[in-house]
Coordinates of C-alpha atoms and ligand atoms in Angstrom, one line a residue:
X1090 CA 47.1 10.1 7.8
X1091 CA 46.1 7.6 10.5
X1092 CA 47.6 3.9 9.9
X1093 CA 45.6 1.2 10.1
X1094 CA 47.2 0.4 13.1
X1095 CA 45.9 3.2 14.8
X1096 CA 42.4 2.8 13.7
X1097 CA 42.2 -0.4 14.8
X1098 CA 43.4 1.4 18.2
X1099 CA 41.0 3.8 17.9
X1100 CA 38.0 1.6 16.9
X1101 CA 39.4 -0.6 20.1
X1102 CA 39.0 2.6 22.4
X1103 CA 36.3 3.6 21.5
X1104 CA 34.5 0.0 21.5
X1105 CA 35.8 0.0 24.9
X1106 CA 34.4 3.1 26.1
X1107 CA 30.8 2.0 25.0
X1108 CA 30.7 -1.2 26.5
X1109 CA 28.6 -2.5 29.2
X1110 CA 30.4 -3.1 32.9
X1111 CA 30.7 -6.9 32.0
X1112 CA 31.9 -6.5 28.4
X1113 CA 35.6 -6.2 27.8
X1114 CA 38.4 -5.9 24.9
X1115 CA 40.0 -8.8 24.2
X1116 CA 42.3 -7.7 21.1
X1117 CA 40.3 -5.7 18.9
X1118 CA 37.2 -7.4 20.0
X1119 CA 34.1 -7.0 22.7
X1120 CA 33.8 -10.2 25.2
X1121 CA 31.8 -10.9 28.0
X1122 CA 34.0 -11.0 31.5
X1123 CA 34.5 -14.3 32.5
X1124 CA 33.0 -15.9 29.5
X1125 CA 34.7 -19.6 30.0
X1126 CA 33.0 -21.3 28.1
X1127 CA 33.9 -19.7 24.8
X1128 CA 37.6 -20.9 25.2
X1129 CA 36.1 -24.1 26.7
X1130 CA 34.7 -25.1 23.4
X1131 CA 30.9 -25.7 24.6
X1132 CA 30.1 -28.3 21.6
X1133 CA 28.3 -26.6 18.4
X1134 CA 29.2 -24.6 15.8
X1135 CA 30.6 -20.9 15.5
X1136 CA 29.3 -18.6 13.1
X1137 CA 29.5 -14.8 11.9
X1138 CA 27.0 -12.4 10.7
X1139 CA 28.3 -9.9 8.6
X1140 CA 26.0 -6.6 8.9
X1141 CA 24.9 -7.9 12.4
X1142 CA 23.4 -4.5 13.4
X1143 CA 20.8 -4.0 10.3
X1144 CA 17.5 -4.6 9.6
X1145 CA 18.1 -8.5 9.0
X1146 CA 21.1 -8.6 10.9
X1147 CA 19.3 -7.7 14.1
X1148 CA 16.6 -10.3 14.1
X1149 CA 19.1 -12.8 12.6
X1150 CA 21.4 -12.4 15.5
X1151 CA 18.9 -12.9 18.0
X1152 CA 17.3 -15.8 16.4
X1153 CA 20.7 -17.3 16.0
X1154 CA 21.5 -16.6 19.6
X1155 CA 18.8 -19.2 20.4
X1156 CA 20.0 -21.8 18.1
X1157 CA 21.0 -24.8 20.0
X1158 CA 23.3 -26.1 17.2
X1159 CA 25.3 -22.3 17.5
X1160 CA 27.8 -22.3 20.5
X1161 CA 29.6 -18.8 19.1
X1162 CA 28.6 -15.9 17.6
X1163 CA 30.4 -13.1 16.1
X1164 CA 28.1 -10.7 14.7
X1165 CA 30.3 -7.9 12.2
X1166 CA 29.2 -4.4 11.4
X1167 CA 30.1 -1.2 10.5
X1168 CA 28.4 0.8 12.7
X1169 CA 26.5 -0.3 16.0
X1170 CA 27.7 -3.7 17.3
X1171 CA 28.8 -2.9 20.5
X1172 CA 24.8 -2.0 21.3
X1173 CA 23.3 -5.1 19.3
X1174 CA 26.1 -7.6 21.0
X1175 CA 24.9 -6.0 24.7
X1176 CA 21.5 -6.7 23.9
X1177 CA 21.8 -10.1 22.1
X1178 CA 24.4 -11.5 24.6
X1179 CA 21.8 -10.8 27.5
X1180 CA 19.4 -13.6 26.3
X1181 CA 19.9 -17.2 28.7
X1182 CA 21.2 -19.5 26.0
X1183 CA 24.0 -21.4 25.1
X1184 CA 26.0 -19.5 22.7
X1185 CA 28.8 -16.9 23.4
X1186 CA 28.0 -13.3 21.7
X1187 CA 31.0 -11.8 20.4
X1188 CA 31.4 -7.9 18.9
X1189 CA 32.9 -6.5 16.2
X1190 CA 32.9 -2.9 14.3
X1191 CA 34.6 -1.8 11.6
X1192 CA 37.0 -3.0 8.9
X1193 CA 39.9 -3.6 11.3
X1194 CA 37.9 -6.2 13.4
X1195 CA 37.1 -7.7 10.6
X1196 CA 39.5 -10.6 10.1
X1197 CA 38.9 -10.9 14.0
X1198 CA 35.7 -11.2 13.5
X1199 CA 35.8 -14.6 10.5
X1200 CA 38.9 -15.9 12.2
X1201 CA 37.6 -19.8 13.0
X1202 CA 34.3 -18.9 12.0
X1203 CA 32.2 -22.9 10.2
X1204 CA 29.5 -20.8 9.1
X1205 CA 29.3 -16.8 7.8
X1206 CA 26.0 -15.2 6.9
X1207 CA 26.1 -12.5 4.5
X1208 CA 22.9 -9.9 4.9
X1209 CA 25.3 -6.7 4.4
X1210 CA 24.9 -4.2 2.0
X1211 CA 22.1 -1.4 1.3
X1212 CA 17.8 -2.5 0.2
X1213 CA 15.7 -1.8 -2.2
X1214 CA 13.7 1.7 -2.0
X1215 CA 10.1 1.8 -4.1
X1216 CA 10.9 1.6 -8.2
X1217 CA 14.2 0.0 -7.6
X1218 CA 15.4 -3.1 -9.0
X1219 CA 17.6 -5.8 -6.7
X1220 CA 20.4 -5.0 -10.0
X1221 CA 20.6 -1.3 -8.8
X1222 CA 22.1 -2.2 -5.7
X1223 CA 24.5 -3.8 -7.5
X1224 CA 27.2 -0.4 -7.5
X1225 CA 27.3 -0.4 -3.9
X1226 CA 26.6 -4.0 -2.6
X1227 CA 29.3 -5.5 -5.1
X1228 CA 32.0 -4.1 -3.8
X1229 CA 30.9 -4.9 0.2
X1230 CA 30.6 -7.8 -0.7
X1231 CA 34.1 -8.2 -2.6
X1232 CA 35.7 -6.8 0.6
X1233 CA 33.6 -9.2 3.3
X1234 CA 34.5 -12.1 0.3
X1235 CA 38.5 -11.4 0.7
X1236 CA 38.4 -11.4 4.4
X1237 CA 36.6 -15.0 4.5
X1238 CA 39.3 -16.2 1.9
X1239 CA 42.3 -15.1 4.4
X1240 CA 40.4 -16.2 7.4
X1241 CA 38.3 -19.0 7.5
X1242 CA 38.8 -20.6 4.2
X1243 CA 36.6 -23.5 4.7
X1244 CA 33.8 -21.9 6.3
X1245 CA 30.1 -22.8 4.7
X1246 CA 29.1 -19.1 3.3
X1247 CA 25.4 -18.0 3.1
X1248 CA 25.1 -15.2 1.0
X1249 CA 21.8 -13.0 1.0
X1250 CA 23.1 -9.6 -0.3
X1251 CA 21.5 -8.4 -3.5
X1252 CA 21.5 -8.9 -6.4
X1253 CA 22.0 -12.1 -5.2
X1254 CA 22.2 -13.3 -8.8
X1255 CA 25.3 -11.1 -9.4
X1256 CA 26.8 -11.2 -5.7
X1257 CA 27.1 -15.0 -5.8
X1258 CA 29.6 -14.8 -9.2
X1259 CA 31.2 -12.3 -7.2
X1260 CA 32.1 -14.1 -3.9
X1261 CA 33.2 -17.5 -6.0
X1262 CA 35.4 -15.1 -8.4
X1263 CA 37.2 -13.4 -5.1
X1264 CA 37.6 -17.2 -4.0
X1265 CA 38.8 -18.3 -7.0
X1266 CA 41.6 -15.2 -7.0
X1267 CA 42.7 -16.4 -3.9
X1268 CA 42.8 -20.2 -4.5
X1269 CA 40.9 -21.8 -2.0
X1270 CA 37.4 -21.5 -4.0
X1271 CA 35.3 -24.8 -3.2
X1272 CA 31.8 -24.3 -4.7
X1273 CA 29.8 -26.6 -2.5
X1274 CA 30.3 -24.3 0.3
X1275 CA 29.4 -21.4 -1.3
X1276 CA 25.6 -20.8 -1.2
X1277 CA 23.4 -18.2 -2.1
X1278 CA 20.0 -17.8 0.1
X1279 CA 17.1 -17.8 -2.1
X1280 CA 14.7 -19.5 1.1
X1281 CA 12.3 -16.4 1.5
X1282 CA 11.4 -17.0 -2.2
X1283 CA 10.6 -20.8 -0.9
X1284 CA 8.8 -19.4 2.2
X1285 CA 6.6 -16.8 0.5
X1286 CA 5.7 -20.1 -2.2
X1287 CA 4.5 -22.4 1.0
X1288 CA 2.8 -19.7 2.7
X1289 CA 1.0 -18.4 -0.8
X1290 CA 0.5 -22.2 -2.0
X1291 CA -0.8 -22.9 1.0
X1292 CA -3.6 -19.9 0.9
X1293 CA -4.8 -20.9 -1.9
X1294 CA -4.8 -24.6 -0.8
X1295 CA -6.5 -24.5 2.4
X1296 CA -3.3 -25.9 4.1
X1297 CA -1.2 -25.4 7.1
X1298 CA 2.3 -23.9 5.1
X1299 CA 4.1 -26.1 7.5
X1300 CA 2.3 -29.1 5.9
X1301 CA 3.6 -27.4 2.2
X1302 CA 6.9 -27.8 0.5
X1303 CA 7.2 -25.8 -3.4
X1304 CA 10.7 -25.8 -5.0
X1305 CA 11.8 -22.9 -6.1
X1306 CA 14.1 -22.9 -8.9
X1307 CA 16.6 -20.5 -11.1
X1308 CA 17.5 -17.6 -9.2
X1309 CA 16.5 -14.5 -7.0
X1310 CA 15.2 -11.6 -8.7
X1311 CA 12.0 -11.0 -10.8
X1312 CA 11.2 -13.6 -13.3
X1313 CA 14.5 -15.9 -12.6
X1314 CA 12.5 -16.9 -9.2
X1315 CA 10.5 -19.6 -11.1
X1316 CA 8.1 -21.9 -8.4
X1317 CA 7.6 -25.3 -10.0
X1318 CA 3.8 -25.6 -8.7
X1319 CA 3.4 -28.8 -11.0
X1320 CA 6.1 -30.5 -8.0
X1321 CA 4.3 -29.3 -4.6
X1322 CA 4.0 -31.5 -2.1
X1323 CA 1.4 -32.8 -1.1
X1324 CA 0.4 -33.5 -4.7
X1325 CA -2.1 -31.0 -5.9
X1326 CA -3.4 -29.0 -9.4
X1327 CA -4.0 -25.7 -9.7
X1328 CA -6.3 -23.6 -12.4
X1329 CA -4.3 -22.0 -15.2
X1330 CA -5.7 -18.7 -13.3
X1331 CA -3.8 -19.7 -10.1
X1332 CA -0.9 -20.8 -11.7
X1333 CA -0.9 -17.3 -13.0
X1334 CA -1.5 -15.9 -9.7
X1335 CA 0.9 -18.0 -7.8
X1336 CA 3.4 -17.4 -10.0
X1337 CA 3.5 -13.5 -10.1
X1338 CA 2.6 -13.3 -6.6
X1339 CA 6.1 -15.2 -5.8
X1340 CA 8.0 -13.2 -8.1
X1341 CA 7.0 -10.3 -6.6
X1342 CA 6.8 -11.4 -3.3
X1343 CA 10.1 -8.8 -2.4
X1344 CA 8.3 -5.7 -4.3
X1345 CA 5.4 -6.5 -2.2
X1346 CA 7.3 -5.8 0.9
X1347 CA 9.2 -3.3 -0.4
X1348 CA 6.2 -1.1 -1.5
X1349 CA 4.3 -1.5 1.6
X1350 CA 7.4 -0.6 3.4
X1351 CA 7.4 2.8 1.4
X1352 CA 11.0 3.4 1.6
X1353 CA 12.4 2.3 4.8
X1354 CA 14.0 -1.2 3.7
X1355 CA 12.9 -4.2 2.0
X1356 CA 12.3 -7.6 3.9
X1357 CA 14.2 -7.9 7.3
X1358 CA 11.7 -10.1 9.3
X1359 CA 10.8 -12.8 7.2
X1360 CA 14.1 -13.0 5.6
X1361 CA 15.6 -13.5 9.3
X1362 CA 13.6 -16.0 9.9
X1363 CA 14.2 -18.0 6.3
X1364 CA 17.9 -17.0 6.9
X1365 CA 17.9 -19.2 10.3
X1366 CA 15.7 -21.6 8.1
X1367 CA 18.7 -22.2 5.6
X1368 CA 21.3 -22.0 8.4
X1369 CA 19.9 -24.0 10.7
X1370 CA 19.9 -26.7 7.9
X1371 CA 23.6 -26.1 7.1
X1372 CA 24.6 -26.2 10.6
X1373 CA 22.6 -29.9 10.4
X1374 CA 24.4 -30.9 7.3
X1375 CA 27.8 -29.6 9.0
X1376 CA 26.8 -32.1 11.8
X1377 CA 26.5 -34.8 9.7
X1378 CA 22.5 -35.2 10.0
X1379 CA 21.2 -37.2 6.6
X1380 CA 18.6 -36.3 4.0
X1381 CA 19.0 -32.2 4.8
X1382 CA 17.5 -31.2 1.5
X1383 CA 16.6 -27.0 0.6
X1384 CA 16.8 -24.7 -2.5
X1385 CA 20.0 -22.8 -2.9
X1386 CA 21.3 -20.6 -5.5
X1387 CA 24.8 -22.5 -6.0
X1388 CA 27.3 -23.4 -8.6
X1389 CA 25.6 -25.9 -11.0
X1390 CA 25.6 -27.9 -14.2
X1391 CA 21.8 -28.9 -13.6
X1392 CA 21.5 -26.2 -17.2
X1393 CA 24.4 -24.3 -19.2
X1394 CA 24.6 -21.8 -16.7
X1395 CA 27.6 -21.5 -14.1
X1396 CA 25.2 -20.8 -11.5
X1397 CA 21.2 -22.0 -10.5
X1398 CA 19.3 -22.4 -8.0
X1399 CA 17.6 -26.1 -7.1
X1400 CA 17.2 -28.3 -4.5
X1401 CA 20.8 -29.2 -3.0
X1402 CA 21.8 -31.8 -0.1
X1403 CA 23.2 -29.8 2.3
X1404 CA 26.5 -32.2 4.0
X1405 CA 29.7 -32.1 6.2
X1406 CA 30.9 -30.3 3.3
X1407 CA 28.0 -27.6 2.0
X1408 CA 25.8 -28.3 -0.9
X1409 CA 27.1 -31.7 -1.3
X1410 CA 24.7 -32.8 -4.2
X1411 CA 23.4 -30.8 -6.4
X1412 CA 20.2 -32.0 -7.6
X1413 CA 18.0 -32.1 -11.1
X1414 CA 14.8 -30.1 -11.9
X1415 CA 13.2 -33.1 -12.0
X1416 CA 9.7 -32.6 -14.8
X1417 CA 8.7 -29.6 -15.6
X1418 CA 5.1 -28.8 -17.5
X1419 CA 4.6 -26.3 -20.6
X1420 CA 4.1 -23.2 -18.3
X1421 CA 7.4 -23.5 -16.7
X1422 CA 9.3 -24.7 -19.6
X1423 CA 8.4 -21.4 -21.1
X1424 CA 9.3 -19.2 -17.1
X1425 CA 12.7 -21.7 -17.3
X1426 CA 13.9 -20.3 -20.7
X1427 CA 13.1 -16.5 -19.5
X1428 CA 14.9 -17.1 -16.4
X1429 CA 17.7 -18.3 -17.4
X1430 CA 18.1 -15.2 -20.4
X1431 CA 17.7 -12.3 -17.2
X1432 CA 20.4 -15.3 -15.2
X1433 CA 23.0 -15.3 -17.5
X1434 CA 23.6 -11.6 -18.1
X1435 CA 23.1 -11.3 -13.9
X1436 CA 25.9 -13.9 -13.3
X1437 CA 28.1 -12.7 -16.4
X1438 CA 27.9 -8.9 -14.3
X1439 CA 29.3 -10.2 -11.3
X1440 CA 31.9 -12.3 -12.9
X1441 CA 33.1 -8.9 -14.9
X1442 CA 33.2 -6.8 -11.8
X1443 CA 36.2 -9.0 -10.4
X1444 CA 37.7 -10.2 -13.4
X1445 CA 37.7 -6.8 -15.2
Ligands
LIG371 N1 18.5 -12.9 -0.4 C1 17.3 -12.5 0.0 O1 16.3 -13.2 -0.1 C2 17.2 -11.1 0.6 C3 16.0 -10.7 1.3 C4 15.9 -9.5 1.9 C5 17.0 -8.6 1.7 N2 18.1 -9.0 1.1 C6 19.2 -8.1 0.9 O2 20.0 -8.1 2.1 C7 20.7 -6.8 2.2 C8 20.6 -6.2 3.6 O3 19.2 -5.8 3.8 P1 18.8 -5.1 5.2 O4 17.3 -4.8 5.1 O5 19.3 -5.8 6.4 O6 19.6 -3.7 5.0 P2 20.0 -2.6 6.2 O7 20.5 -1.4 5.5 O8 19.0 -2.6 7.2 O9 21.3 -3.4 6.9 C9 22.5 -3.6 6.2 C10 23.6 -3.6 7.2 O10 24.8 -3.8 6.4 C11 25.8 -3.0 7.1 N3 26.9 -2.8 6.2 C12 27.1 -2.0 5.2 N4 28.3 -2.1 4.6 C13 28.9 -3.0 5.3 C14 30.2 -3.6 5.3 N5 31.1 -3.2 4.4 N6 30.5 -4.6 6.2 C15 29.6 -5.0 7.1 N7 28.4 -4.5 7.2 C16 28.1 -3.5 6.3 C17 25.1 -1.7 7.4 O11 25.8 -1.0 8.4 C18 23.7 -2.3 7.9 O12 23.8 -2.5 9.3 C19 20.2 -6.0 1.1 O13 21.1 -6.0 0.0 C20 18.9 -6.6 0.7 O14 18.6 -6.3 -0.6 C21 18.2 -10.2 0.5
LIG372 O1 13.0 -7.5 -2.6 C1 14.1 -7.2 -2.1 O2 14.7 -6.2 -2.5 C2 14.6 -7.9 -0.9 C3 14.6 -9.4 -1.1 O3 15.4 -9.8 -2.2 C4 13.3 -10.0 -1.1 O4 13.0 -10.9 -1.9 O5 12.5 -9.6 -0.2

């Protein structure tokens, strides 16, 4: 049987023999020739994507290779990254693109790494639920979990796997195994749910969504995503009708995609582009920038459950407050209790899966 040893060999030759003229090997992982600046430390952040080369991961990468704030990039996969690094690492800004495939470049990939987003794992096919991904996505994401524990312990984590509900639990139970658990830096991405509310708010408003801010509360699935449309900014009142509409239309806003994509995938563009949203503001926080504010899906004590997603302040240090729902009106006192029923058996799943 071949030791890991050799695989990572292996995976190393055969990384090599796909590169470009200017890529090289530099351990078990792809560089660009003469890429200075890298070990120079140009000022900014470094940061991993972790299933670089799919359908999010693509159009993550890219849009994190123009992120001024990003002066690294590692992007982790495994099939495909010596192709998407080529491509990506071709684009004239700052940051340095770095490859990495399969499970032995892993810890090469996280090692230093302020910042890992999570978008591995497989989608949603028409008449699935985000919990049916569950059986495979729990246990990538257990694996990518242990290698951020070993290798970057204090890196901010963005998790968009589903079921994000469960895969959360997960990542802070592997943490918690291996003693370095800190839940302010531990963050599930619930933004598209937030970016589907301002764009469908807006609709109905008449507005520019850039002018539109909805918090989006609870979780990521179904009727745990709960919009508080009695909180929009600017301050406005909707019909009981559009309350109605609003509210299933942001609930469903991933079954929306995922129908009219007709068993190809599930969201990969707009959840890129919310991805860069949230990152983009935890890179800020990192920097020390004040009043970076955005929805999360993070440890909590906001209700009973371990886990909920609310506003949080993002900081030097991850979600560094956490904050209240703030009022709520009859219609979503009645969506808060049903999320939080679906919630707790969600979270309770993922904390079995490791603790079992
Ligand atoms: N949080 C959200 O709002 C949100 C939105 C959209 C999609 N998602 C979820 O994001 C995930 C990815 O969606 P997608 O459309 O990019 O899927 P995809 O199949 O196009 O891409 C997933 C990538 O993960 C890689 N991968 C698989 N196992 C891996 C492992 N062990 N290590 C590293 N990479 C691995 C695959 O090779 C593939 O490149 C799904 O679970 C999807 O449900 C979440
Ligand atoms: O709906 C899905 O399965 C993907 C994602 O969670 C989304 O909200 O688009």
């Amino acid at each position: 049987m071949e030791s890991s040893a050799e695989a990572t060999q292996r995976i190393a030759r055969i990384s090599a023999h796909l590169l470009p003229p200017n890529f090289q090997m530099e351990g078990s992982s792809i560089v660009k020739r003469g890429d200075c600046r890298a070990k120079g430390g140009a000022p900014g952040f470094k940061v991993a994507i972790l299933g670089a080369a799919g359908g999010i991961g693509q159009p993550l990468a890219m849009l994190m290779k123009m992120n001024p704030l990003v002066s690294v990039l590692h992007l982790y996969d495994v099939v495909n990254t010596p192709g998407v690094t080529a491509d990506i690492s071709h684009m004239d800004t700052g940051a340095v693109v770095r490859g990495f495939l399969g499970q032995p470049q892993l810890e090469n990939a996280l090692t230093g790494m302020d910042l890992v987003i999570i978008p591995a794992g497989v989608p949603r096919k028409p008449g699935m639920t985000r919990d049916d991904l569950f059986k495979i996505n729990a246990g990538i994401v257990r694996t990518l979990c242990e290698g951020i524990a070993k290798c970057c312990p204090k890196a901010v984590v963005n998790l968009i796997s589903n079921p994000v509900n469960s895969t959360v639990p997960i990542a802070a139970e592997v943490f918690k195994k291996a003693g370095m658990y800190d839940p302010k830096r531990l963050l599930g991405v619930t933004m598209l749910d937030v970016v589907r509310a301002n764009t469908f708010v807006a609709e109905v408003l008449g507005l520019d969504p850039r002018e539109v801010d909805v918090p989006v509360v609870g979780g990521h699935a179904g009727v745990t995503i709960l919009p508080l449309l009695s909180q929009v900014k600017p301050p406005c009142s909707f019909t009981p009708e559009e309350t109605e509409y609003l509210t299933n239309r942001i609930q469903d806003g991933g079954t929306e995609v995922v129908q009219a994509k007709a068993g190809t995938g599930s969201a990969t563009l707009s959840m890129a582009y919310a991805a860069v949203k949230f990152a983009d503001a935890c890179l800020r926080g990192l920097r020390g920038d004040a009043g970076v504010v955005e929805c999360s899906f993070v440890a909590s004590e906001v209700t009973e459950l371990p886990f909920f997603a609310t506003k949080v302040r993002l900081g030097r240090n991850g979600a560094e407050e956490v904050y209240q729902l703030g009022p709520l009106n009859e219609y979503e006192r009645i969506g808060l209790e049903k999320a939080k029923k679906e919630l707790e058996a969600s979270i309770q799943k993922g904390v079995s899966f490791i603790r079992k």
